[in-house]
Tab-separated table of C-alpha atoms in Angstrom:
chain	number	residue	atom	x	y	z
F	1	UNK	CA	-55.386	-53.018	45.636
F	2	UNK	CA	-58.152	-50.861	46.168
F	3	UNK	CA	-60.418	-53.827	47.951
F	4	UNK	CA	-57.435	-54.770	50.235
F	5	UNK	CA	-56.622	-50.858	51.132
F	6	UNK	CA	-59.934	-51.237	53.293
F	7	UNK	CA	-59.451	-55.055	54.910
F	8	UNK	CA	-58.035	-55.237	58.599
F	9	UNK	CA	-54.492	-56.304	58.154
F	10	UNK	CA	-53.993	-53.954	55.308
F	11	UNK	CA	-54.691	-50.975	57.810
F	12	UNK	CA	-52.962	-52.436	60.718
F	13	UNK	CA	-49.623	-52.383	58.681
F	14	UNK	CA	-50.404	-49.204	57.526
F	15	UNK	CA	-50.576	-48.084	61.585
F	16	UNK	CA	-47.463	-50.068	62.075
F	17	UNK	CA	-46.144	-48.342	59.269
F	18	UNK	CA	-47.014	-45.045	60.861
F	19	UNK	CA	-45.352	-45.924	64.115
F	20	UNK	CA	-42.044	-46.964	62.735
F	21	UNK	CA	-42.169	-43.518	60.837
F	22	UNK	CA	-42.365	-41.822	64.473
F	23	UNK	CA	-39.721	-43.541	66.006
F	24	UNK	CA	-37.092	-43.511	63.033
F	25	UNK	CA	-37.746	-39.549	62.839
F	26	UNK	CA	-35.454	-37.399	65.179
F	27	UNK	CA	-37.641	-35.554	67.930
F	28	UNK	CA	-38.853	-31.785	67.319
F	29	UNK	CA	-37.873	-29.115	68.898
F	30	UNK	CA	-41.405	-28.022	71.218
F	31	UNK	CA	-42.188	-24.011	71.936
F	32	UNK	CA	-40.355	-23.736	75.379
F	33	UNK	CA	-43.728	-21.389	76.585
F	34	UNK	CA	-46.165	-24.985	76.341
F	35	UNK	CA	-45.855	-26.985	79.353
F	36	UNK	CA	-48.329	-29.065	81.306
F	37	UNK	CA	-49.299	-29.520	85.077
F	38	UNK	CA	-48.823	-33.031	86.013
F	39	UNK	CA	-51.109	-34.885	89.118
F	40	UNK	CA	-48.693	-37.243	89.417
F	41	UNK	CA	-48.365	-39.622	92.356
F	42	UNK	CA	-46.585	-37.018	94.294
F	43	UNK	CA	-49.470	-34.457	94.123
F	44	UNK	CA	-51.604	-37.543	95.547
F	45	UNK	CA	-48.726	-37.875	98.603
F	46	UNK	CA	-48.661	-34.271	99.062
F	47	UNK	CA	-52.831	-32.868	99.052
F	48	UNK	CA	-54.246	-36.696	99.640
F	49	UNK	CA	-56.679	-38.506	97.792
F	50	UNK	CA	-58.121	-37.662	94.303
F	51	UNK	CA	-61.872	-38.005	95.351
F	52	UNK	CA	-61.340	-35.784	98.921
F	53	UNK	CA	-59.907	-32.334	96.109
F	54	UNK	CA	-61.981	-29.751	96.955
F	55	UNK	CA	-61.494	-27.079	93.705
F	56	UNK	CA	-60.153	-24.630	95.696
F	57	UNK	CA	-57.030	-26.015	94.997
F	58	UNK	CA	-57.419	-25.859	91.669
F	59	UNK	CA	-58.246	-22.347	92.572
F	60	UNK	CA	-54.443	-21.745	93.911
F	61	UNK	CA	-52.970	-23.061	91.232
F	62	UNK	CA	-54.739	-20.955	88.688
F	63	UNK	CA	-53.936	-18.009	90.759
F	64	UNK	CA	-50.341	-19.288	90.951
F	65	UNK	CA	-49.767	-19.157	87.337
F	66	UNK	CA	-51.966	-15.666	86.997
F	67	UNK	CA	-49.343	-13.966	89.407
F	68	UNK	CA	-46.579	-15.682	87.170
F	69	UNK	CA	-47.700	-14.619	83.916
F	70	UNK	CA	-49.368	-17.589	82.315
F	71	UNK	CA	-51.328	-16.518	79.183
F	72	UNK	CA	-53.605	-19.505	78.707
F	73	UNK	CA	-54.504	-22.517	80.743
F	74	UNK	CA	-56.656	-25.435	79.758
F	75	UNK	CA	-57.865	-27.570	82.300
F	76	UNK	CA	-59.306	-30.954	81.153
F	77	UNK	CA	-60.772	-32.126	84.457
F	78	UNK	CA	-64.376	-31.670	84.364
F	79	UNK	CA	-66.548	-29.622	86.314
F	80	UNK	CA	-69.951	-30.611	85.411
F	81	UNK	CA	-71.650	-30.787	88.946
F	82	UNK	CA	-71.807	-28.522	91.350
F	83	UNK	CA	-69.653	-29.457	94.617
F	84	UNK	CA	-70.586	-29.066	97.934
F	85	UNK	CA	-70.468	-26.598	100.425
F	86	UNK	CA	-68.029	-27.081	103.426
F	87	UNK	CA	-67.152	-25.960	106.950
F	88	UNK	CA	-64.026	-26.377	108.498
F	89	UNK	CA	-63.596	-28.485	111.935
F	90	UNK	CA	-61.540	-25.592	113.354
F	91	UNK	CA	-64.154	-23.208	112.471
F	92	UNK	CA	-66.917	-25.012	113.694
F	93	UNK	CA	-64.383	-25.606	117.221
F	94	UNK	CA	-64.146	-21.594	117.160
F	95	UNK	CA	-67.854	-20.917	116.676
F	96	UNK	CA	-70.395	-19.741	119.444
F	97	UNK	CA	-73.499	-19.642	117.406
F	98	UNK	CA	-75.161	-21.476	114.520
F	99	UNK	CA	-74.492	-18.127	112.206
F	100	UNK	CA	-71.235	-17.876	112.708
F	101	UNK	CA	-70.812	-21.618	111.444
F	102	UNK	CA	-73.069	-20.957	108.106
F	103	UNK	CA	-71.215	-18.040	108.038
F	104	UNK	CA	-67.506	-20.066	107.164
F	105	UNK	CA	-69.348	-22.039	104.686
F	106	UNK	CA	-66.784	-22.453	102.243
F	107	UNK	CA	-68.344	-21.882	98.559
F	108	UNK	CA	-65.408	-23.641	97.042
F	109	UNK	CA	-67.136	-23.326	93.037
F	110	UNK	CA	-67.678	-19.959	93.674
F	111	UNK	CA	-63.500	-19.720	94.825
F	112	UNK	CA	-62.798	-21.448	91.172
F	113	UNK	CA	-64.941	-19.285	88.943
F	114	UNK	CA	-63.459	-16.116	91.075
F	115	UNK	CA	-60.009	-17.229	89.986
F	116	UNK	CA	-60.757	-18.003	86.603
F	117	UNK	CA	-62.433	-14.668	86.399
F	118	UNK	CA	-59.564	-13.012	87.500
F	119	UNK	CA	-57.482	-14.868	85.283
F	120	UNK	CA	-59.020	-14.614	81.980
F	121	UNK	CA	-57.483	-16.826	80.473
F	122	UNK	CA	-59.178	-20.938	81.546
F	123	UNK	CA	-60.389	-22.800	79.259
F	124	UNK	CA	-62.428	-25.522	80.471
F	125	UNK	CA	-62.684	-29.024	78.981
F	126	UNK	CA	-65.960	-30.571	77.810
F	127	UNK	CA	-67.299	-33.417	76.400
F	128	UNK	CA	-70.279	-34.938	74.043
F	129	UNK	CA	-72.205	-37.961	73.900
F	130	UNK	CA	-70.743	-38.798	70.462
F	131	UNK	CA	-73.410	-40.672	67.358
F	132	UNK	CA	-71.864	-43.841	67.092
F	133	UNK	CA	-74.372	-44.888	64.490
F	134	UNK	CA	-77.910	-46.606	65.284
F	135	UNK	CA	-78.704	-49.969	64.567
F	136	UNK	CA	-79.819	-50.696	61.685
F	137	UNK	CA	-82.585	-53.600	60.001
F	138	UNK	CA	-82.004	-56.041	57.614
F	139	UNK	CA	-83.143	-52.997	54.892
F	140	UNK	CA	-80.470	-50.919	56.454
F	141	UNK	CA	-83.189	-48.147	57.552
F	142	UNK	CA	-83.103	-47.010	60.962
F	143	UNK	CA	-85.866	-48.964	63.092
F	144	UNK	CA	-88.887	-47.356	64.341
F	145	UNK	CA	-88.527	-46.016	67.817
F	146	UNK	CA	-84.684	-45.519	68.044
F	147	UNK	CA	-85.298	-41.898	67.061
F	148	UNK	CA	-87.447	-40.773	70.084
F	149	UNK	CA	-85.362	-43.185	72.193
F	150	UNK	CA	-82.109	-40.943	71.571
F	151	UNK	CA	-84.324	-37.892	71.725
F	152	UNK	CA	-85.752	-39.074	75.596
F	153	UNK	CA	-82.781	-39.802	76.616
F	154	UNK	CA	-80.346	-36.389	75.618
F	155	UNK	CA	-81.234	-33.136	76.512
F	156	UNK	CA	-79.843	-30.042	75.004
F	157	UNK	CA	-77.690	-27.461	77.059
F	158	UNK	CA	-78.764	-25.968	79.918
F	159	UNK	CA	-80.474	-23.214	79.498
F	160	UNK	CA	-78.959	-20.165	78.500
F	161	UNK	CA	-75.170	-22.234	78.076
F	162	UNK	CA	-75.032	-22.358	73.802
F	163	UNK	CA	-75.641	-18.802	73.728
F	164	UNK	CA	-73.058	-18.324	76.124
F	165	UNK	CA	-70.673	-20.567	74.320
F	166	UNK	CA	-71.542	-18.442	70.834
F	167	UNK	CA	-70.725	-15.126	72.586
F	168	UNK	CA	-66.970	-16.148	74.370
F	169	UNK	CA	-66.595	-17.854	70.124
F	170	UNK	CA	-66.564	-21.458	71.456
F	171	UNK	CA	-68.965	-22.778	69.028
F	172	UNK	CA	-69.688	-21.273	65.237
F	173	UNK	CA	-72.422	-21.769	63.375
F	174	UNK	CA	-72.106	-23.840	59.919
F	175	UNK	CA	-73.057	-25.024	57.033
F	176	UNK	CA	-74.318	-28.624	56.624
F	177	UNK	CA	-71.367	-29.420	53.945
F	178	UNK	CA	-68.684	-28.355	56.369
F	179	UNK	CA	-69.844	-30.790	59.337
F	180	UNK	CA	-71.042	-33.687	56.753
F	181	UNK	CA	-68.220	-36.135	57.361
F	182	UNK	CA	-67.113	-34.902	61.176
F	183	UNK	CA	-68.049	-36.866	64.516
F	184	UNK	CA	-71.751	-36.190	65.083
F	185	UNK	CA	-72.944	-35.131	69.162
F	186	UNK	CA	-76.208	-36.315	70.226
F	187	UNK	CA	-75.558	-34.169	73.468
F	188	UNK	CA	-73.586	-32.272	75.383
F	189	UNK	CA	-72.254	-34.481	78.414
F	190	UNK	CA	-70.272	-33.165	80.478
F	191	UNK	CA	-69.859	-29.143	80.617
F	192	UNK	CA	-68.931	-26.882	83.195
F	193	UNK	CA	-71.125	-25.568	85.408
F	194	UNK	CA	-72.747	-21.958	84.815
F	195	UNK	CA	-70.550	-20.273	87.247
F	196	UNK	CA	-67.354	-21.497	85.580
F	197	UNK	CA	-68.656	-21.230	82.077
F	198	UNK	CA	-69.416	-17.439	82.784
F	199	UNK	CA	-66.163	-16.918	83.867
F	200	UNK	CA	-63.932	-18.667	81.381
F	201	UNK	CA	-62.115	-17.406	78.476
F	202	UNK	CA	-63.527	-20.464	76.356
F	203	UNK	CA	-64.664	-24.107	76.430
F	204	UNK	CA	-63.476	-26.662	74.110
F	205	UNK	CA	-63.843	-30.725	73.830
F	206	UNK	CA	-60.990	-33.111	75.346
F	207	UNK	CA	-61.655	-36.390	73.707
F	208	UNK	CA	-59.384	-38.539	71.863
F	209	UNK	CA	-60.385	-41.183	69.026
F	210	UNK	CA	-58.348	-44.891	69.570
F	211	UNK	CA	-57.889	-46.584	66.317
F	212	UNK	CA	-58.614	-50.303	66.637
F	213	UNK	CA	-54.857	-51.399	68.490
F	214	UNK	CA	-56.128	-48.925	71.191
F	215	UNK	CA	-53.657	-46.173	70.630
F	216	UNK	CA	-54.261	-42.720	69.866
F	217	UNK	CA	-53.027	-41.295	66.683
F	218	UNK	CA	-55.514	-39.364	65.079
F	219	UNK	CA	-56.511	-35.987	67.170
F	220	UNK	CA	-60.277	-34.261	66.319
F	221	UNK	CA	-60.549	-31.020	65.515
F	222	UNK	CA	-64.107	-30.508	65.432
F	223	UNK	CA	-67.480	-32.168	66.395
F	224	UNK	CA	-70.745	-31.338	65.134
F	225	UNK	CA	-73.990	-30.577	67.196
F	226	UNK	CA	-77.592	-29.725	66.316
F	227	UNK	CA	-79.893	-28.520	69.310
F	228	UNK	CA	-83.203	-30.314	69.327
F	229	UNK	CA	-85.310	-28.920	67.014
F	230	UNK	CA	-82.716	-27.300	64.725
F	231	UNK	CA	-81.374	-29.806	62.298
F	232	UNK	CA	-80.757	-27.310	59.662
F	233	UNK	CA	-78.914	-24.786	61.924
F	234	UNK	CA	-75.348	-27.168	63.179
F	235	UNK	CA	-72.160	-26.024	65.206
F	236	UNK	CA	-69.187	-27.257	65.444
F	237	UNK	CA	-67.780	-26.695	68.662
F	238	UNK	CA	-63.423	-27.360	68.673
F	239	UNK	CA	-61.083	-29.234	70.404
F	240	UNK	CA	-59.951	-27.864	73.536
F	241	UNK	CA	-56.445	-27.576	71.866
F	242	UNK	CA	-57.387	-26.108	68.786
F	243	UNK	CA	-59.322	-23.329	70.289
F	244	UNK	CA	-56.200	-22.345	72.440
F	245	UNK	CA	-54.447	-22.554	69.032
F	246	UNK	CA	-56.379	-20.265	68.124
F	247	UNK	CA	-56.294	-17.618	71.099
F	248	UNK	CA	-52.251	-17.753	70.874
F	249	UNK	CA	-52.361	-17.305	67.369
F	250	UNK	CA	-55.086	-14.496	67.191
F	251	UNK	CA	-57.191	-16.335	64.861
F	252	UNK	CA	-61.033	-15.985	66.123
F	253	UNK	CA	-62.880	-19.110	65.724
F	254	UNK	CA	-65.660	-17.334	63.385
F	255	UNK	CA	-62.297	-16.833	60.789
F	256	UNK	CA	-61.566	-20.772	60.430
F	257	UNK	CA	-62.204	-22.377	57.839
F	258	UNK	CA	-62.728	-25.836	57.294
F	259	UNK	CA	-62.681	-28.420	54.629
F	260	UNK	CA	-63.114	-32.157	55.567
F	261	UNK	CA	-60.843	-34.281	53.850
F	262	UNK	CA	-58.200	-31.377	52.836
F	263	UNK	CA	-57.887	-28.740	55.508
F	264	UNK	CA	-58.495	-26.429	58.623
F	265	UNK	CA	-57.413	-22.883	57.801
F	266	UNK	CA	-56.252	-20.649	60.118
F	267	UNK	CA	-56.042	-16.914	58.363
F	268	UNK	CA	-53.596	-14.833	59.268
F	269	UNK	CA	-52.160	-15.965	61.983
F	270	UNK	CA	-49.859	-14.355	64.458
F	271	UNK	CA	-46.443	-15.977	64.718
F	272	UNK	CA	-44.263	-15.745	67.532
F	273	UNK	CA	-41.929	-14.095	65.167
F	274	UNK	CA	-44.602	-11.302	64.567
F	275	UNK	CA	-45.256	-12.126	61.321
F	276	UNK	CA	-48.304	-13.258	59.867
F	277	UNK	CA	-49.337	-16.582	58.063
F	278	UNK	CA	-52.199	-18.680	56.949
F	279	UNK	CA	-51.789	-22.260	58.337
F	280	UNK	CA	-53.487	-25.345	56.983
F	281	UNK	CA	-53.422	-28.120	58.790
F	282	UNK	CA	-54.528	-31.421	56.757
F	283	UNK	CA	-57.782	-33.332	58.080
F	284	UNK	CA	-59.171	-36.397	56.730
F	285	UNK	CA	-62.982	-36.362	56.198
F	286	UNK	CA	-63.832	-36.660	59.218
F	287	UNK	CA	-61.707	-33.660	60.470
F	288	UNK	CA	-59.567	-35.659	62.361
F	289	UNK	CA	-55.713	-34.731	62.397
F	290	UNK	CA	-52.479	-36.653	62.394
F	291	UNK	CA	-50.965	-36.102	65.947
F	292	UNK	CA	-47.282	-35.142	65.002
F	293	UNK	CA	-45.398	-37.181	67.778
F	294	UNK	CA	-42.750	-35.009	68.971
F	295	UNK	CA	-40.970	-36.808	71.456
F	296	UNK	CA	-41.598	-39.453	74.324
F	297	UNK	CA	-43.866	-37.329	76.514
F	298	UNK	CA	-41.734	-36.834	79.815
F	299	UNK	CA	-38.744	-35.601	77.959
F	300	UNK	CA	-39.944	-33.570	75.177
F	301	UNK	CA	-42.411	-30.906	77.305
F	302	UNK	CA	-41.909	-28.984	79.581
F	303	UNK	CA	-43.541	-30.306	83.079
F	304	UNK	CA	-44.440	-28.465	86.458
F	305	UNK	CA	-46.365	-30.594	89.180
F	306	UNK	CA	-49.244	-29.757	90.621
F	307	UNK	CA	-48.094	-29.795	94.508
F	308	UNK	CA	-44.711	-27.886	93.141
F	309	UNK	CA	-47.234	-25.345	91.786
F	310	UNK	CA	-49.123	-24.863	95.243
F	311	UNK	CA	-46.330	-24.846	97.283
F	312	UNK	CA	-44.617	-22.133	95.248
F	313	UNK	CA	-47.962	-20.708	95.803
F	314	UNK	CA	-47.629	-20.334	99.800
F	315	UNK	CA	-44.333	-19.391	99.205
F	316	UNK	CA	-45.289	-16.070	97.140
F	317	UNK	CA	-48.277	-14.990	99.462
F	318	UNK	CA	-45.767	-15.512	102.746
F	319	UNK	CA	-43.101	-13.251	101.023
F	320	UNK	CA	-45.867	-10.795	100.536
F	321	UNK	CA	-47.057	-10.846	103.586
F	322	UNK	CA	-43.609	-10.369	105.201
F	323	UNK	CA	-42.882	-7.437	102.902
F	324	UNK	CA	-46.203	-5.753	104.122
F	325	UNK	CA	-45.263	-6.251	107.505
F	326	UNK	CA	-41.691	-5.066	107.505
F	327	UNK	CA	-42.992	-1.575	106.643
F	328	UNK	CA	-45.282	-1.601	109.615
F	329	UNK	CA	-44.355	-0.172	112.820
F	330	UNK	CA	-42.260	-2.970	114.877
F	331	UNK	CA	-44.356	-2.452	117.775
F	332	UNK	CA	-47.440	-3.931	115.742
F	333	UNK	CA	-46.147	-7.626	117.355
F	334	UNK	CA	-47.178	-6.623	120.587
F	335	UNK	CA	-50.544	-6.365	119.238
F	336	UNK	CA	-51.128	-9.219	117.459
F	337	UNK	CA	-55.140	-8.466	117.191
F	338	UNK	CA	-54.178	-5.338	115.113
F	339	UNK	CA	-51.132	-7.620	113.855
F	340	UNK	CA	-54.224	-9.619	112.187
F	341	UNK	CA	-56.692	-7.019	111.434
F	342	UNK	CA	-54.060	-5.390	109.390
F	343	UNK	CA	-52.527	-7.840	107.063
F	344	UNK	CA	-56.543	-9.550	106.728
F	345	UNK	CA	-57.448	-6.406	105.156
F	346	UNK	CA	-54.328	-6.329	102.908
F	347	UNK	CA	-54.465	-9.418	101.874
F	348	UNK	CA	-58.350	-10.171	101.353
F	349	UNK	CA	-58.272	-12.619	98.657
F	350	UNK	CA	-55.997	-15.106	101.104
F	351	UNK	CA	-58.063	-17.468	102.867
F	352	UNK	CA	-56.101	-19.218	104.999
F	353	UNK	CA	-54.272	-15.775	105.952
F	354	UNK	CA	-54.428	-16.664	109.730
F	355	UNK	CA	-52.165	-19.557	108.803
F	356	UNK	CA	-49.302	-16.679	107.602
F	357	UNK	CA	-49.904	-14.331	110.009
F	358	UNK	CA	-49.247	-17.015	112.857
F	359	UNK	CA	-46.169	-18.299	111.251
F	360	UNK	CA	-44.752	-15.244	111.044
F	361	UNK	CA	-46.082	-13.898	114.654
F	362	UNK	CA	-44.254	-16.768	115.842
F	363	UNK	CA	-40.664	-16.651	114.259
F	364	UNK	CA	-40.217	-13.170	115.492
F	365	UNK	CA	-41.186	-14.118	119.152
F	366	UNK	CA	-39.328	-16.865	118.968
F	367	UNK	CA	-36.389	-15.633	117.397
F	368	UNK	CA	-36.574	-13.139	120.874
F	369	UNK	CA	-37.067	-16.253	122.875
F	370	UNK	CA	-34.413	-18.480	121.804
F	371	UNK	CA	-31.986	-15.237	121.900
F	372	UNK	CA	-32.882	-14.841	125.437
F	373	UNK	CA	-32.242	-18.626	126.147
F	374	UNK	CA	-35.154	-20.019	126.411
F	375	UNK	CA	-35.034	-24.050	124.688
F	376	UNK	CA	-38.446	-25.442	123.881
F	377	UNK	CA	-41.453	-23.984	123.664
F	378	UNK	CA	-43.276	-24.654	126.832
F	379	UNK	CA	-47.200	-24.952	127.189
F	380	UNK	CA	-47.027	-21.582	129.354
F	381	UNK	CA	-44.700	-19.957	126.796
F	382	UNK	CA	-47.348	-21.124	124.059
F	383	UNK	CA	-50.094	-19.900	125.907
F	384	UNK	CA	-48.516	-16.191	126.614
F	385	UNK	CA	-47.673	-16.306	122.776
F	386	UNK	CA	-51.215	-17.575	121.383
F	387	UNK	CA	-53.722	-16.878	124.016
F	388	UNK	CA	-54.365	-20.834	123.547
F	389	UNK	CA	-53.934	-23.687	125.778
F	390	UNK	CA	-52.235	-26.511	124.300
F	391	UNK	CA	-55.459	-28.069	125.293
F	392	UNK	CA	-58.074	-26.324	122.849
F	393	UNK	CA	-55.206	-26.063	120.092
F	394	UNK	CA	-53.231	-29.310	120.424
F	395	UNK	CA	-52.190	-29.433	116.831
F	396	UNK	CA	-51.000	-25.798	116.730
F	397	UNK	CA	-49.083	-26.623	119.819
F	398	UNK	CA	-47.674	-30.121	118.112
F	399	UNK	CA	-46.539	-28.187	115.106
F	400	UNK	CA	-45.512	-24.476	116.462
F	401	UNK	CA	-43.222	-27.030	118.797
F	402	UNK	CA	-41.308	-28.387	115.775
F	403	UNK	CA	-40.869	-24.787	114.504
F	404	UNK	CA	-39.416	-24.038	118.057
């Protein structure tokens, strides 16, 4: 019995075997406070093609869910290149001089890390060129060469990154018995950049192991790393999921303790009850975890779309903005310059706070207008509004006459 435990179709019964367990078992109740952000075909509709994101809309969102309370956010999407800068068309259309186009250069990495600063509580995914084992000779010894082949090719982090991983407690040192049996990195692959690392709470890995069918049932807790150069000195850096475990739970990574094969321990953690526990949850030796399938995934968690998320977004900063202006003087809308200059400076952290200002400047006129009988808004009504002809600002005009 013990020879067949390890043949093929013994273990793909046992998977099957699994599976049926799942799907006979009622599903579990989920905490109500987990829920994920889903870019789902509609966020495609809504903000346009995947590859054309720029990340300040990942930006909004984070900010979105600051202003609503979230406590912790992970965000597996990786940001391990810097993007490019960017200039507007209607900026460059508005600009008289070269400086005044470098000067709306839109940093939009710098407009991520700013949120995540403010937020304090992003965790970025990350991942590592995983040991998958080198080839080995007839004599099972490793052949000459493959040694300085992996070390040529990987590089270590970027300078100055591990020791900023250590300090935020994404990474802990070990000892060489605790990572013997867990997945081994030959290098970091892809982490976020230095401005986003400095500003998040903590980093953690987002890769999944497949068993052999191609589903995913097991769920790693920890991989192993050693820099060049320091094979006796290992860290085990955690699963993005585990380390926000973690955070809820007020367990610092430096307190868990881990025993391939049996256990991770998390001391005394924080319940939402208040009390306080020590939870084990049982690894194999490779410090992989059974993933305890709650529920089909679309009706068992909570969801909020992405473009739901920015539009509720737009729809806090305009009620902010109109709550600023209603305790200004009323006779600020015959100045719309100081209209402008006054809600800009209130509101510095909006970019697009033109956009707002504008909207509102042009229900209240037109609220007057239409009261006064006036029907559609006419290019010379537009113009006395704006200071624009429908001319130089033919999509203002297009849309300002649907809001008409």
């Amino acid at each position: 019995f013990f020879l067949v435990s390890f043949s093929v179709p013994y273990q793909r019964l046992e998977l099957l075997s699994l599976d049926a367990r799942f799907n006979l078992r009622p599903p579990i109740q989920q905490n109500p406070d987990i829920a994920t952000i889903d870019i789902d075909d509609s966020a495609l509709n809504e903000e346009g093609r995947w590859q054309d994101w720029t990340r300040d809309k990942h930006a909004r969102v984070i900010d979105v869910i600051r202003r609503a309370g979230g406590a912790l956010v992970g965000v597996d999407i990786y940001f391990s290149e810097e993007s490019e800068q960017a200039v507007g068309i209607h900026n460059i259309q508005r600009a008289s001089s070269l400086d005044e186009v470098y000067s709306a250069l839109r940093d939009y990495d710098g407009e991520l890390a700013e949120a995540a600063a403010k937020a304090r509580n992003i965790y970025w995914g990350a991942t590592f060129v995983l040991d998958e084992g080198p080839p080995e000779d007839e004599s099972g010894n490793e052949p000459e060469g493959v040694t300085r082949q992996v070390d040529w090719i990987y590089s270590g982090f970027p300078e100055g990154a591990l020791e900023a991983l250590i300090e935020k407690g994404s990474c802990i040192t070990a000892e060489a018995r605790q990572t013997g049996g867990l997945p081994r990195a030959l290098s970091p692959q892809a982490f976020p950049i230095p401005p986003l690392l400095n500003a998040a709470k903590g980093v953690g890995f987002a890769q999944i192991v497949r068993e052999a069918d191609g589903l995913v049932r097991k769920y790693p807790t920890f991989i192993a790393y050693e820099p060049p150069g320091e094979a006796s000195r290992p860290y085990m850096f955690p699963a993005i999921g585990l380390a926000m475990a973690c955070d809820y739970l007020q367990v610092p990574l430096r307190n868990v303790r881990i025993e391939p094969g049996l256990y991770v321990e998390l001391p005394d953690a924080y319940m939402p009850d208040g009390s306080r526990r020590t939870l084990r949850i049982p690894v194999n030796e490779r410090g992989e975890m059974v993933i305890n399938w709650a529920g089909d995934y679309k009706e068992t968690f909570r969801h909020y779309p992405y473009s739901s998320l920015i539009m509720l977004g737009e729809e806090d900063v305009l009620k902010r903005v109109k709550e600023f202006i209603s305790f200004q003087d009323p006779t600020i809308f015959q100045q719309p310059d100081e209209l402008m200059a006054a809600v800009v400076s209130a509101f510095p952290e909006v970019d697009d706070i033109a956009t707002y200002v504008a909207s509102l400047y042009g229900a209240f006129w037109y609220e007057k207008k239409v009261s006064a009988g006036e029907e559609y808004l006419t290019p010379a009504l537009f113009e006395a509004l704006f200071g624009l002809s429908p001319e130089s600002a033919p999509d203002l005009f297009e849309g300002q006459q649907e809001v008409f």
